[in-house]
mmCIF file with all atom_site columns, C-alpha atoms in Angstrom:
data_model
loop_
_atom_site.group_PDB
_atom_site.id
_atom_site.type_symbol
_atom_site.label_atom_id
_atom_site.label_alt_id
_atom_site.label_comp_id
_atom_site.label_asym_id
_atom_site.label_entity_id
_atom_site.label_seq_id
_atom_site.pdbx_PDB_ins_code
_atom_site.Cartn_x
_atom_site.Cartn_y
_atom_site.Cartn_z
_atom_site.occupancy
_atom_site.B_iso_or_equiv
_atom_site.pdbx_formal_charge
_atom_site.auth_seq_id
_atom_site.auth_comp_id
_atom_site.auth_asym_id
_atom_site.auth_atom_id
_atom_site.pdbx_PDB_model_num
ATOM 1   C CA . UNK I 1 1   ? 167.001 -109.684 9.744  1.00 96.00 ? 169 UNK I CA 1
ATOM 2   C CA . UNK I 1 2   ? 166.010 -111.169 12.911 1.00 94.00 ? 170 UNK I CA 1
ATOM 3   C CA . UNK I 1 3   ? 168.327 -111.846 15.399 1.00 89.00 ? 171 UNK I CA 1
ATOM 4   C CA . UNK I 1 4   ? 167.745 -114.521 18.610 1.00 83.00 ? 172 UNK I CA 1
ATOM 5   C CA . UNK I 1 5   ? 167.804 -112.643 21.582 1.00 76.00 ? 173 UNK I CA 1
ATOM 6   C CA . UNK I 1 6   ? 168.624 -115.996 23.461 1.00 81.00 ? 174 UNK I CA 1
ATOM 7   C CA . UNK I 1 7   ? 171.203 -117.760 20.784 1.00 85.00 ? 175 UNK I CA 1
ATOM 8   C CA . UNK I 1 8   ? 172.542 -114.442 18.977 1.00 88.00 ? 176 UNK I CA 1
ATOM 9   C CA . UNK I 1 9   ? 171.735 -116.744 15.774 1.00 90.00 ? 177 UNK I CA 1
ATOM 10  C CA . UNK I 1 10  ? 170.513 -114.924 12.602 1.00 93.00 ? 178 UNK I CA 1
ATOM 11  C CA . UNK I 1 11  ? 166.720 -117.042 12.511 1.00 93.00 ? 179 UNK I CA 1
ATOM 12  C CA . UNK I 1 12  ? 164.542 -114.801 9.914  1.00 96.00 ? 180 UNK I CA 1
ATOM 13  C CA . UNK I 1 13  ? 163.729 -112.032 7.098  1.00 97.00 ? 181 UNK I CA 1
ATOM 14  C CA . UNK I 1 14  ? 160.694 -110.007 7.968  1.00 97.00 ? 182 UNK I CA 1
ATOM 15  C CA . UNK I 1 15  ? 159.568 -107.960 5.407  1.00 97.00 ? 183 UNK I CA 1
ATOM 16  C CA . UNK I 1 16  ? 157.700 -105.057 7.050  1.00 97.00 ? 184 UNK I CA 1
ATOM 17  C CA . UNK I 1 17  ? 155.159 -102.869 5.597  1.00 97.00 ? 185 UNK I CA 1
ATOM 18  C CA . UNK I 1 18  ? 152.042 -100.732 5.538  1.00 97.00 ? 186 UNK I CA 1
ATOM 19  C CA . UNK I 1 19  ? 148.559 -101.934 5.673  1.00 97.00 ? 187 UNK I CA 1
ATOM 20  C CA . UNK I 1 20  ? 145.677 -99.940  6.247  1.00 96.00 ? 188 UNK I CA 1
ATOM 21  C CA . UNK I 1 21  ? 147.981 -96.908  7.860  1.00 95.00 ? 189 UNK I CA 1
ATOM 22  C CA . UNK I 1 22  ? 149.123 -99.603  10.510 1.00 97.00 ? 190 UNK I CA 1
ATOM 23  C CA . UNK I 1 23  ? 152.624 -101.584 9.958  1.00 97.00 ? 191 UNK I CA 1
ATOM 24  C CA . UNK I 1 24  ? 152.616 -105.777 9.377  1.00 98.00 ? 192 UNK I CA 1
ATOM 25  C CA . UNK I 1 25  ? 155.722 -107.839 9.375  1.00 98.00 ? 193 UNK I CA 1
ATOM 26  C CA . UNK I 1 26  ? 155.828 -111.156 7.423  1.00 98.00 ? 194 UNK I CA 1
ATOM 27  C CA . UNK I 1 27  ? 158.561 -113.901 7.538  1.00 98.00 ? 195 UNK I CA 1
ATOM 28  C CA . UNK I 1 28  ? 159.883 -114.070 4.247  1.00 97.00 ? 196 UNK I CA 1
ATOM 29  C CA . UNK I 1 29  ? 163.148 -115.761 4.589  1.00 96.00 ? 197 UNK I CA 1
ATOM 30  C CA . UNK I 1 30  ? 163.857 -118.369 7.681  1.00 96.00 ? 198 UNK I CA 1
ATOM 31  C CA . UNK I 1 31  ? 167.436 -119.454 8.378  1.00 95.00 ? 199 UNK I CA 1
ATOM 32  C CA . UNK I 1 32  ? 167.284 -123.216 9.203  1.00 93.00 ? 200 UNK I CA 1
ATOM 33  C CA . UNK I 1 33  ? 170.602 -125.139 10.651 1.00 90.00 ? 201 UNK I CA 1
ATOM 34  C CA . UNK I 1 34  ? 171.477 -128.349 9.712  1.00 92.00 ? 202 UNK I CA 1
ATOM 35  C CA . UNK I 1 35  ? 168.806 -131.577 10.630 1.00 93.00 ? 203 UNK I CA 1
ATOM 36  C CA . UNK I 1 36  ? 166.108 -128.389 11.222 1.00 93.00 ? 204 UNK I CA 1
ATOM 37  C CA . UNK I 1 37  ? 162.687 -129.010 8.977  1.00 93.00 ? 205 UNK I CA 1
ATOM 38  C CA . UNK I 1 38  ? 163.577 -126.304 6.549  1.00 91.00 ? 206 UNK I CA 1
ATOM 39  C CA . UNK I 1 39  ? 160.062 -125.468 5.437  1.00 94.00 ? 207 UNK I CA 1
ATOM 40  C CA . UNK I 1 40  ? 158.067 -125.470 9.118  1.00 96.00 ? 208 UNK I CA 1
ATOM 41  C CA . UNK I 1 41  ? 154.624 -125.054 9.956  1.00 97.00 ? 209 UNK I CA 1
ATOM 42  C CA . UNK I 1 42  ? 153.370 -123.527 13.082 1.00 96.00 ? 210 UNK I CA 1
ATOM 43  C CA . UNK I 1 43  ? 152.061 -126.383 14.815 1.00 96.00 ? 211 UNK I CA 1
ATOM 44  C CA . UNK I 1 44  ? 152.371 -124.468 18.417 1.00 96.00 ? 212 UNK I CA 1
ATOM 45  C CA . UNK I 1 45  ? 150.336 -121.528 17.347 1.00 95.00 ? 213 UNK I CA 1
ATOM 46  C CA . UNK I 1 46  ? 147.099 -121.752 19.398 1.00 93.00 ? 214 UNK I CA 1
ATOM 47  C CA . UNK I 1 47  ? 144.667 -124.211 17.441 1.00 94.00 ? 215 UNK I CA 1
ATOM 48  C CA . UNK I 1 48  ? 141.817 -121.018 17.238 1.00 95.00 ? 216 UNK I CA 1
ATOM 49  C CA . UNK I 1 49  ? 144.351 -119.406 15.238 1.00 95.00 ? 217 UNK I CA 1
ATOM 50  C CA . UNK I 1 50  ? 144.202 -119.456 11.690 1.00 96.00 ? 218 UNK I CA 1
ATOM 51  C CA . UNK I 1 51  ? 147.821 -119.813 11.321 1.00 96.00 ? 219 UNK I CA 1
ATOM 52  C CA . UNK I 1 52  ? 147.645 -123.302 13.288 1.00 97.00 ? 220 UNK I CA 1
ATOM 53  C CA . UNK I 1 53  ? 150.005 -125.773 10.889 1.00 97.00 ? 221 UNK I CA 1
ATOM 54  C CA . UNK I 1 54  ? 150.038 -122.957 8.289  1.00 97.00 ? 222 UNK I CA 1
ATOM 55  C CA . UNK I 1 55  ? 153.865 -123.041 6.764  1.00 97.00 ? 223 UNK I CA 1
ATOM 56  C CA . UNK I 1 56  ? 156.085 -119.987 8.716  1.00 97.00 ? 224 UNK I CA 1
ATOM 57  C CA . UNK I 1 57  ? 157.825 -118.999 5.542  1.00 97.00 ? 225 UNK I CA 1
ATOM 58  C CA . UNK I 1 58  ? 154.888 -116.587 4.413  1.00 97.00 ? 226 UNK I CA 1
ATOM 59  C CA . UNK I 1 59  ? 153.337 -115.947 7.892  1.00 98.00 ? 227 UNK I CA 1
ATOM 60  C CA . UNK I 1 60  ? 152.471 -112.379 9.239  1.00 98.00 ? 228 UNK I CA 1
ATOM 61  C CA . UNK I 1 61  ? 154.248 -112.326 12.715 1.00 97.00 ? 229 UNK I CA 1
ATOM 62  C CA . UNK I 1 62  ? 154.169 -108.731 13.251 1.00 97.00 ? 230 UNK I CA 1
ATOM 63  C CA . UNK I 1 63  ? 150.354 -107.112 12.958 1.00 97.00 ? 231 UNK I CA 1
ATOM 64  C CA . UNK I 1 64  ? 148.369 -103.858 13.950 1.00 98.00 ? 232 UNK I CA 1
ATOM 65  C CA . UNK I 1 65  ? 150.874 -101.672 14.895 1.00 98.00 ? 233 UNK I CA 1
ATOM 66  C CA . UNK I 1 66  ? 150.764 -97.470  15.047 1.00 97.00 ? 234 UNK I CA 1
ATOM 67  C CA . UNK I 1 67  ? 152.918 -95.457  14.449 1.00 96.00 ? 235 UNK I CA 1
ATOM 68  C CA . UNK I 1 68  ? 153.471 -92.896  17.386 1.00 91.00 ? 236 UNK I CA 1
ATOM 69  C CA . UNK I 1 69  ? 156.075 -90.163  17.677 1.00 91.00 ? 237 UNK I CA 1
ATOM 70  C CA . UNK I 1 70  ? 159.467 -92.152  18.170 1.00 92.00 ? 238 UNK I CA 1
ATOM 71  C CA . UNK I 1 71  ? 157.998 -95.562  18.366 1.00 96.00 ? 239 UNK I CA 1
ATOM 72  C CA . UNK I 1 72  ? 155.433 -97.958  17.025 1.00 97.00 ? 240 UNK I CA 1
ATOM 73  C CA . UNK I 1 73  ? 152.600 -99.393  19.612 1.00 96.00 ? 241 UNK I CA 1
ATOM 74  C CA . UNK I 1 74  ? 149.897 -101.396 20.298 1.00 95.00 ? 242 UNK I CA 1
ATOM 75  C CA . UNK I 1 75  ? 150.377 -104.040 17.704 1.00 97.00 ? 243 UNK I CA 1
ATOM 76  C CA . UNK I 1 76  ? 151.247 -108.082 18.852 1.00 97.00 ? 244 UNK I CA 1
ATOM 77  C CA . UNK I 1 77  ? 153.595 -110.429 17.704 1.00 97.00 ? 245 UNK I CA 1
ATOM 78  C CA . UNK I 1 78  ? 153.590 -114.367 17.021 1.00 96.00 ? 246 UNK I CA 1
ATOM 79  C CA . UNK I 1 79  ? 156.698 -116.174 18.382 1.00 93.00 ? 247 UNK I CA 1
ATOM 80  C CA . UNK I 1 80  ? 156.066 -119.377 15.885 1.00 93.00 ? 248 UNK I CA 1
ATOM 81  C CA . UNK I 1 81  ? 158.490 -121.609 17.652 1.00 89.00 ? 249 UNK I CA 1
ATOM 82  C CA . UNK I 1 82  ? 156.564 -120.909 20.995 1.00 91.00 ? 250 UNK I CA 1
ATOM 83  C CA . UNK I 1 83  ? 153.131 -120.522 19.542 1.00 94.00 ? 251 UNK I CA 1
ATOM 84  C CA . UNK I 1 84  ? 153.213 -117.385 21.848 1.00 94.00 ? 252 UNK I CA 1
ATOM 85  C CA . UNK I 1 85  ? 151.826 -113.935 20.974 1.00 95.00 ? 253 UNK I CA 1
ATOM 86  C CA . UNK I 1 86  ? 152.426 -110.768 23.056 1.00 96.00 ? 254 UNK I CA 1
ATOM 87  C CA . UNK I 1 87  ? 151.794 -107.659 22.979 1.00 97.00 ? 255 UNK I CA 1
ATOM 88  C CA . UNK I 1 88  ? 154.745 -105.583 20.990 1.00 97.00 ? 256 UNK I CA 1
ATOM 89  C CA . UNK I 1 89  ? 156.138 -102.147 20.530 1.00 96.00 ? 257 UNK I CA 1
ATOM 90  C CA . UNK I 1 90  ? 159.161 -101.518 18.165 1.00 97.00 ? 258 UNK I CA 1
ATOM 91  C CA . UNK I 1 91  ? 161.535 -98.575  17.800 1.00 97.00 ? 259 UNK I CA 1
ATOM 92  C CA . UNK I 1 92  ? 164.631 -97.149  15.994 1.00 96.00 ? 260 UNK I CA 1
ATOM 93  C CA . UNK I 1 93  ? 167.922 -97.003  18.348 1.00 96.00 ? 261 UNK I CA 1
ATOM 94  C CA . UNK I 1 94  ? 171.388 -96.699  16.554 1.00 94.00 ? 262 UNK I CA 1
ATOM 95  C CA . UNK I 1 95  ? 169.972 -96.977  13.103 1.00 93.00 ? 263 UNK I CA 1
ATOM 96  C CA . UNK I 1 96  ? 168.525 -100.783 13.669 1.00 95.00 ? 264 UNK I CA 1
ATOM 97  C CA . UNK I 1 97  ? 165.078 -101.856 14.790 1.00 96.00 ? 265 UNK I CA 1
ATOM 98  C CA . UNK I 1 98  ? 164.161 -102.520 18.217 1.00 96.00 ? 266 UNK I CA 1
ATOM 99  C CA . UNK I 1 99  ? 161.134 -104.791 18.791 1.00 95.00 ? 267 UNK I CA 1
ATOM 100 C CA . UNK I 1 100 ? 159.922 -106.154 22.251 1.00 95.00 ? 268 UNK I CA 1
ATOM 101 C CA . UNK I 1 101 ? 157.396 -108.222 22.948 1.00 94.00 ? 269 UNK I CA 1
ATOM 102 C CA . UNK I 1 102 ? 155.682 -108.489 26.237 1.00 94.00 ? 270 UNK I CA 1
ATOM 103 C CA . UNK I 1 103 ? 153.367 -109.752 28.665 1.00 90.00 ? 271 UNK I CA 1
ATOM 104 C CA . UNK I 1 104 ? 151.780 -107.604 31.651 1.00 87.00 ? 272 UNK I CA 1
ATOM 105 C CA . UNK I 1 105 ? 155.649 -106.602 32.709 1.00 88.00 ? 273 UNK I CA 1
ATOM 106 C CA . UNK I 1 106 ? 157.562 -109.508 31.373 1.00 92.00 ? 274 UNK I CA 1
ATOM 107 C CA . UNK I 1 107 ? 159.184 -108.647 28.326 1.00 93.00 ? 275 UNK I CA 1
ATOM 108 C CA . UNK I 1 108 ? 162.072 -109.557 25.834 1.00 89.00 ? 276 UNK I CA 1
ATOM 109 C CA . UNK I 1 109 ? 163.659 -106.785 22.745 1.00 91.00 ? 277 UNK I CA 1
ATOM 110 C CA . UNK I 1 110 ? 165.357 -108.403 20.385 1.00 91.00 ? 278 UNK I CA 1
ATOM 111 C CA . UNK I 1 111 ? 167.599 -106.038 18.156 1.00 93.00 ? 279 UNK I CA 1
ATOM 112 C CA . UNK I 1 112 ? 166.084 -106.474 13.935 1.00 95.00 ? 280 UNK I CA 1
ATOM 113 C CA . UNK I 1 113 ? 168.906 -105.495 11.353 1.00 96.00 ? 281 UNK I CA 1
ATOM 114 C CA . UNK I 1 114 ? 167.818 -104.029 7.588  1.00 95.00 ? 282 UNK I CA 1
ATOM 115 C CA . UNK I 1 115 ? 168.422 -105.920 4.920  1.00 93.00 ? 283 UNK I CA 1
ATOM 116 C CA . UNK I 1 116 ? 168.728 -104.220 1.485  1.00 82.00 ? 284 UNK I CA 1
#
């Protein structure tokens, strides 16, 4: 379960998996309040991608990442409310899921819970 970093509002599911020997993460669940479009599209992705206007619920966020002693690297992830994609490195730190995304030395972690 993804967690807003800004809001502390629950926002997603991401189903994470194994593709390839490199880890994916798709949005499988999205927690919409009130007057929110409850089935979005991506209409700030970048208009070269192919997920431009293609519905969230579904999307791979999370792609190419390697796994790498204690952490997982060199992989990117799609903000689809920003249309922003940054580079991203996850990792494990009191049993939940770390994942930061980042740009040259700008970055944000956001703290990913397991859902069973």
């Amino acid at each position: 379960k993804t967690i807003d970093d800004e809001t502390g509002r629950a926002k997603s599911i991401v189903n994470i998996y194994i593709q390839d020997g490199k880890y994916f993460g798709k949005i499988d669940t999205l927690f919409r309040e009130e007057g929110e479009d409850p089935d979005p599209v991506c209409d700030k992705c970048p208009e070269d991608d192919p997920r431009y206007n293609k519905r969230i619920v579904g999307m791979i966020i999370l792609e190419n990442l390697v796994k790498d002693d204690d952490e997982w690297d060199d992989g990117v992830i799609l903000d689809p409310g920003k249309g922003k994609i940054y580079d991203c490195k996850m990792w494990l730190e009191d049993g939940n899921l770390k994942v930061r995304g980042y740009l040259f030395f700008l970055y944000r972690t956001q703290t990913w819970y397991r859902v069973e």
